[in-house]
PDB file of C-alpha atoms and ligand atoms in Angstrom:
ATOM      1  CA  UNK L   1     -36.493  32.631  73.093  1.00 38.00           C
ATOM      2  CA  UNK L   2     -37.779  30.950  69.975  1.00 42.00           C
ATOM      3  CA  UNK L   3     -35.578  33.104  67.904  1.00 46.00           C
ATOM      4  CA  UNK L   4     -32.790  30.443  68.497  1.00 51.00           C
ATOM      5  CA  UNK L   5     -34.647  27.890  66.616  1.00 54.00           C
ATOM      6  CA  UNK L   6     -36.317  30.001  64.070  1.00 65.00           C
ATOM      7  CA  UNK L   7     -36.528  28.460  60.639  1.00 74.00           C
ATOM      8  CA  UNK L   8     -36.389  29.825  57.178  1.00 82.00           C
ATOM      9  CA  UNK L   9     -34.843  33.080  58.146  1.00 87.00           C
ATOM     10  CA  UNK L  10     -33.829  35.517  55.411  1.00 93.00           C
ATOM     11  CA  UNK L  11     -30.132  34.798  55.506  1.00 94.00           C
ATOM     12  CA  UNK L  12     -30.838  31.019  55.728  1.00 96.00           C
ATOM     13  CA  UNK L  13     -33.023  31.281  52.561  1.00 96.00           C
ATOM     14  CA  UNK L  14     -30.341  33.515  50.952  1.00 97.00           C
ATOM     15  CA  UNK L  15     -27.724  30.793  51.420  1.00 97.00           C
ATOM     16  CA  UNK L  16     -30.004  28.032  50.306  1.00 97.00           C
ATOM     17  CA  UNK L  17     -30.687  30.028  47.078  1.00 97.00           C
ATOM     18  CA  UNK L  18     -26.910  30.674  46.444  1.00 98.00           C
ATOM     19  CA  UNK L  19     -26.422  26.780  46.868  1.00 98.00           C
ATOM     20  CA  UNK L  20     -29.360  26.004  44.585  1.00 97.00           C
ATOM     21  CA  UNK L  21     -27.729  28.295  41.997  1.00 97.00           C
ATOM     22  CA  UNK L  22     -24.494  26.275  42.158  1.00 97.00           C
ATOM     23  CA  UNK L  23     -26.544  23.257  41.227  1.00 97.00           C
ATOM     24  CA  UNK L  24     -26.245  21.805  44.895  1.00 97.00           C
ATOM     25  CA  UNK L  25     -28.777  19.453  46.207  1.00 96.00           C
ATOM     26  CA  UNK L  26     -29.378  19.241  49.973  1.00 97.00           C
ATOM     27  CA  UNK L  27     -31.856  18.560  52.663  1.00 97.00           C
ATOM     28  CA  UNK L  28     -33.140  21.375  54.881  1.00 96.00           C
ATOM     29  CA  UNK L  29     -33.740  21.259  58.514  1.00 95.00           C
ATOM     30  CA  UNK L  30     -32.571  17.847  59.373  1.00 95.00           C
ATOM     31  CA  UNK L  31     -30.754  16.305  62.232  1.00 96.00           C
ATOM     32  CA  UNK L  32     -27.436  15.232  60.957  1.00 96.00           C
ATOM     33  CA  UNK L  33     -27.068  12.734  63.784  1.00 94.00           C
ATOM     34  CA  UNK L  34     -30.046  10.644  64.850  1.00 89.00           C
ATOM     35  CA  UNK L  35     -28.859  10.810  68.576  1.00 88.00           C
ATOM     36  CA  UNK L  36     -28.408  14.511  68.346  1.00 89.00           C
ATOM     37  CA  UNK L  37     -31.502  16.554  69.084  1.00 89.00           C
ATOM     38  CA  UNK L  38     -30.310  19.526  66.826  1.00 92.00           C
ATOM     39  CA  UNK L  39     -31.077  20.341  63.387  1.00 94.00           C
ATOM     40  CA  UNK L  40     -28.766  21.694  60.866  1.00 97.00           C
ATOM     41  CA  UNK L  41     -30.116  24.326  58.296  1.00 97.00           C
ATOM     42  CA  UNK L  42     -28.828  22.556  55.372  1.00 97.00           C
ATOM     43  CA  UNK L  43     -27.450  19.013  55.302  1.00 97.00           C
ATOM     44  CA  UNK L  44     -25.377  16.949  52.868  1.00 97.00           C
ATOM     45  CA  UNK L  45     -25.478  13.461  54.131  1.00 95.00           C
ATOM     46  CA  UNK L  46     -23.087  11.866  51.852  1.00 94.00           C
ATOM     47  CA  UNK L  47     -20.545  14.300  52.265  1.00 96.00           C
ATOM     48  CA  UNK L  48     -21.333  14.522  56.046  1.00 97.00           C
ATOM     49  CA  UNK L  49     -21.531  18.237  55.839  1.00 98.00           C
ATOM     50  CA  UNK L  50     -24.037  20.245  58.049  1.00 98.00           C
ATOM     51  CA  UNK L  51     -24.511  23.887  57.562  1.00 98.00           C
ATOM     52  CA  UNK L  52     -25.726  26.337  60.174  1.00 97.00           C
ATOM     53  CA  UNK L  53     -26.722  29.847  59.346  1.00 96.00           C
ATOM     54  CA  UNK L  54     -26.265  31.533  62.621  1.00 95.00           C
ATOM     55  CA  UNK L  55     -27.881  34.862  63.560  1.00 92.00           C
ATOM     56  CA  UNK L  56     -25.266  37.418  64.626  1.00 91.00           C
ATOM     57  CA  UNK L  57     -26.887  38.545  67.692  1.00 86.00           C
ATOM     58  CA  UNK L  58     -28.247  35.153  69.303  1.00 87.00           C
ATOM     59  CA  UNK L  59     -24.976  33.177  68.320  1.00 91.00           C
ATOM     60  CA  UNK L  60     -22.578  35.858  69.420  1.00 88.00           C
ATOM     61  CA  UNK L  61     -21.079  37.197  66.259  1.00 89.00           C
ATOM     62  CA  UNK L  62     -17.879  39.078  67.395  1.00 82.00           C
ATOM     63  CA  UNK L  63     -18.542  41.877  64.934  1.00 85.00           C
ATOM     64  CA  UNK L  64     -22.057  42.451  65.771  1.00 84.00           C
ATOM     65  CA  UNK L  65     -23.388  40.939  69.125  1.00 77.00           C
ATOM     66  CA  UNK L  66     -20.990  42.805  71.261  1.00 64.00           C
ATOM     67  CA  UNK L  67     -22.600  46.110  70.541  1.00 52.00           C
ATOM     68  CA  UNK L  68     -26.080  44.790  71.407  1.00 55.00           C
ATOM     69  CA  UNK L  69     -25.012  43.047  74.482  1.00 51.00           C
ATOM     70  CA  UNK L  70     -24.248  46.321  76.189  1.00 57.00           C
ATOM     71  CA  UNK L  71     -27.739  47.698  75.755  1.00 62.00           C
ATOM     72  CA  UNK L  72     -29.336  44.557  76.987  1.00 59.00           C
ATOM     73  CA  UNK L  73     -27.834  44.266  80.389  1.00 54.00           C
ATOM     74  CA  UNK L  74     -26.745  41.012  82.100  1.00 53.00           C
ATOM     75  CA  UNK L  75     -29.457  38.535  80.567  1.00 54.00           C
ATOM     76  CA  UNK L  76     -28.421  38.576  76.860  1.00 55.00           C
ATOM     77  CA  UNK L  77     -24.688  37.691  77.309  1.00 74.00           C
ATOM     78  CA  UNK L  78     -25.681  34.826  79.402  1.00 80.00           C
ATOM     79  CA  UNK L  79     -28.137  33.688  76.892  1.00 82.00           C
ATOM     80  CA  UNK L  80     -25.722  34.161  73.889  1.00 86.00           C
ATOM     81  CA  UNK L  81     -22.994  32.364  75.940  1.00 86.00           C
ATOM     82  CA  UNK L  82     -25.338  29.446  76.322  1.00 90.00           C
ATOM     83  CA  UNK L  83     -26.042  29.441  72.655  1.00 91.00           C
ATOM     84  CA  UNK L  84     -22.267  29.662  71.780  1.00 90.00           C
ATOM     85  CA  UNK L  85     -21.514  26.677  74.162  1.00 92.00           C
ATOM     86  CA  UNK L  86     -24.384  24.889  72.583  1.00 94.00           C
ATOM     87  CA  UNK L  87     -22.995  25.591  69.060  1.00 95.00           C
ATOM     88  CA  UNK L  88     -19.532  24.557  70.138  1.00 95.00           C
ATOM     89  CA  UNK L  89     -20.820  21.341  71.516  1.00 96.00           C
ATOM     90  CA  UNK L  90     -22.671  20.614  68.245  1.00 97.00           C
ATOM     91  CA  UNK L  91     -19.683  21.144  66.194  1.00 97.00           C
ATOM     92  CA  UNK L  92     -17.734  18.784  68.560  1.00 97.00           C
ATOM     93  CA  UNK L  93     -20.305  16.008  68.398  1.00 97.00           C
ATOM     94  CA  UNK L  94     -20.372  16.298  64.601  1.00 97.00           C
ATOM     95  CA  UNK L  95     -16.733  16.213  64.465  1.00 97.00           C
ATOM     96  CA  UNK L  96     -16.505  13.152  66.619  1.00 96.00           C
ATOM     97  CA  UNK L  97     -19.055  11.294  64.292  1.00 96.00           C
ATOM     98  CA  UNK L  98     -17.016  12.180  61.017  1.00 96.00           C
ATOM     99  CA  UNK L  99     -19.114  15.165  60.050  1.00 97.00           C
ATOM    100  CA  UNK L 100     -17.981  18.594  59.481  1.00 97.00           C
ATOM    101  CA  UNK L 101     -20.125  21.507  60.714  1.00 97.00           C
ATOM    102  CA  UNK L 102     -19.993  24.762  58.597  1.00 98.00           C
ATOM    103  CA  UNK L 103     -21.198  27.885  60.432  1.00 97.00           C
ATOM    104  CA  UNK L 104     -22.157  30.885  58.433  1.00 97.00           C
ATOM    105  CA  UNK L 105     -22.803  34.248  59.890  1.00 96.00           C
ATOM    106  CA  UNK L 106     -25.925  35.958  58.855  1.00 95.00           C
ATOM    107  CA  UNK L 107     -23.856  38.985  57.847  1.00 96.00           C
ATOM    108  CA  UNK L 108     -21.730  36.984  55.436  1.00 97.00           C
ATOM    109  CA  UNK L 109     -22.286  37.139  51.626  1.00 97.00           C
ATOM    110  CA  UNK L 110     -24.660  34.148  50.786  1.00 98.00           C
ATOM    111  CA  UNK L 111     -22.908  33.686  47.512  1.00 98.00           C
ATOM    112  CA  UNK L 112     -19.441  33.382  49.096  1.00 98.00           C
ATOM    113  CA  UNK L 113     -20.658  31.096  51.919  1.00 98.00           C
ATOM    114  CA  UNK L 114     -22.335  28.969  49.363  1.00 98.00           C
ATOM    115  CA  UNK L 115     -19.139  28.697  47.401  1.00 98.00           C
ATOM    116  CA  UNK L 116     -17.214  27.694  50.476  1.00 98.00           C
ATOM    117  CA  UNK L 117     -19.802  24.970  51.331  1.00 98.00           C
ATOM    118  CA  UNK L 118     -19.902  23.720  47.691  1.00 98.00           C
ATOM    119  CA  UNK L 119     -16.067  23.313  47.554  1.00 97.00           C
ATOM    120  CA  UNK L 120     -16.164  21.400  50.853  1.00 97.00           C
ATOM    121  CA  UNK L 121     -18.872  19.231  49.888  1.00 97.00           C
ATOM    122  CA  UNK L 122     -17.054  18.575  46.682  1.00 96.00           C
ATOM    123  CA  UNK L 123     -13.791  17.520  48.315  1.00 95.00           C
ATOM    124  CA  UNK L 124     -15.501  15.418  50.972  1.00 95.00           C
ATOM    125  CA  UNK L 125     -17.413  13.513  48.283  1.00 90.00           C
ATOM    126  CA  UNK L 126     -14.112  12.450  46.880  1.00 87.00           C
ATOM    127  CA  UNK L 127     -12.496  11.553  49.992  1.00 79.00           C
ATOM    128  CA  UNK L 128     -15.178  10.055  52.219  1.00 64.00           C
TER     129      UNK L 128
HETATM  130 ZN1   ZN R 201     -22.269  39.528  62.248  1.00 81.70          ZN
END
């Protein structure tokens, strides 16, 4: 159960390292919104960008979670669905508050993901 909120996972650290290499400065494990009891893995407060590095299994990656679901019976799909609903709700609430949520799958290339984040932060710093 705790897997959902696990911190400093390998994929998360890899993304942070890639962001760091790009010269990005950020906060880790922060609540983007004070009223929202959810932390983002990486937060850029000025640009209002919140980054979540999502585990393929727990968050229902279309490429990787499906295979695992079949071997785990009924329980896991329900749990994954609950996580997906929660993720969607988090995205919605951030969006409502002028933030943007970036979701990175653990299977993605950390360097490519970091470039995507860096570009978004750069653009939003110019426009917000
Ligand atoms: Zn995946």
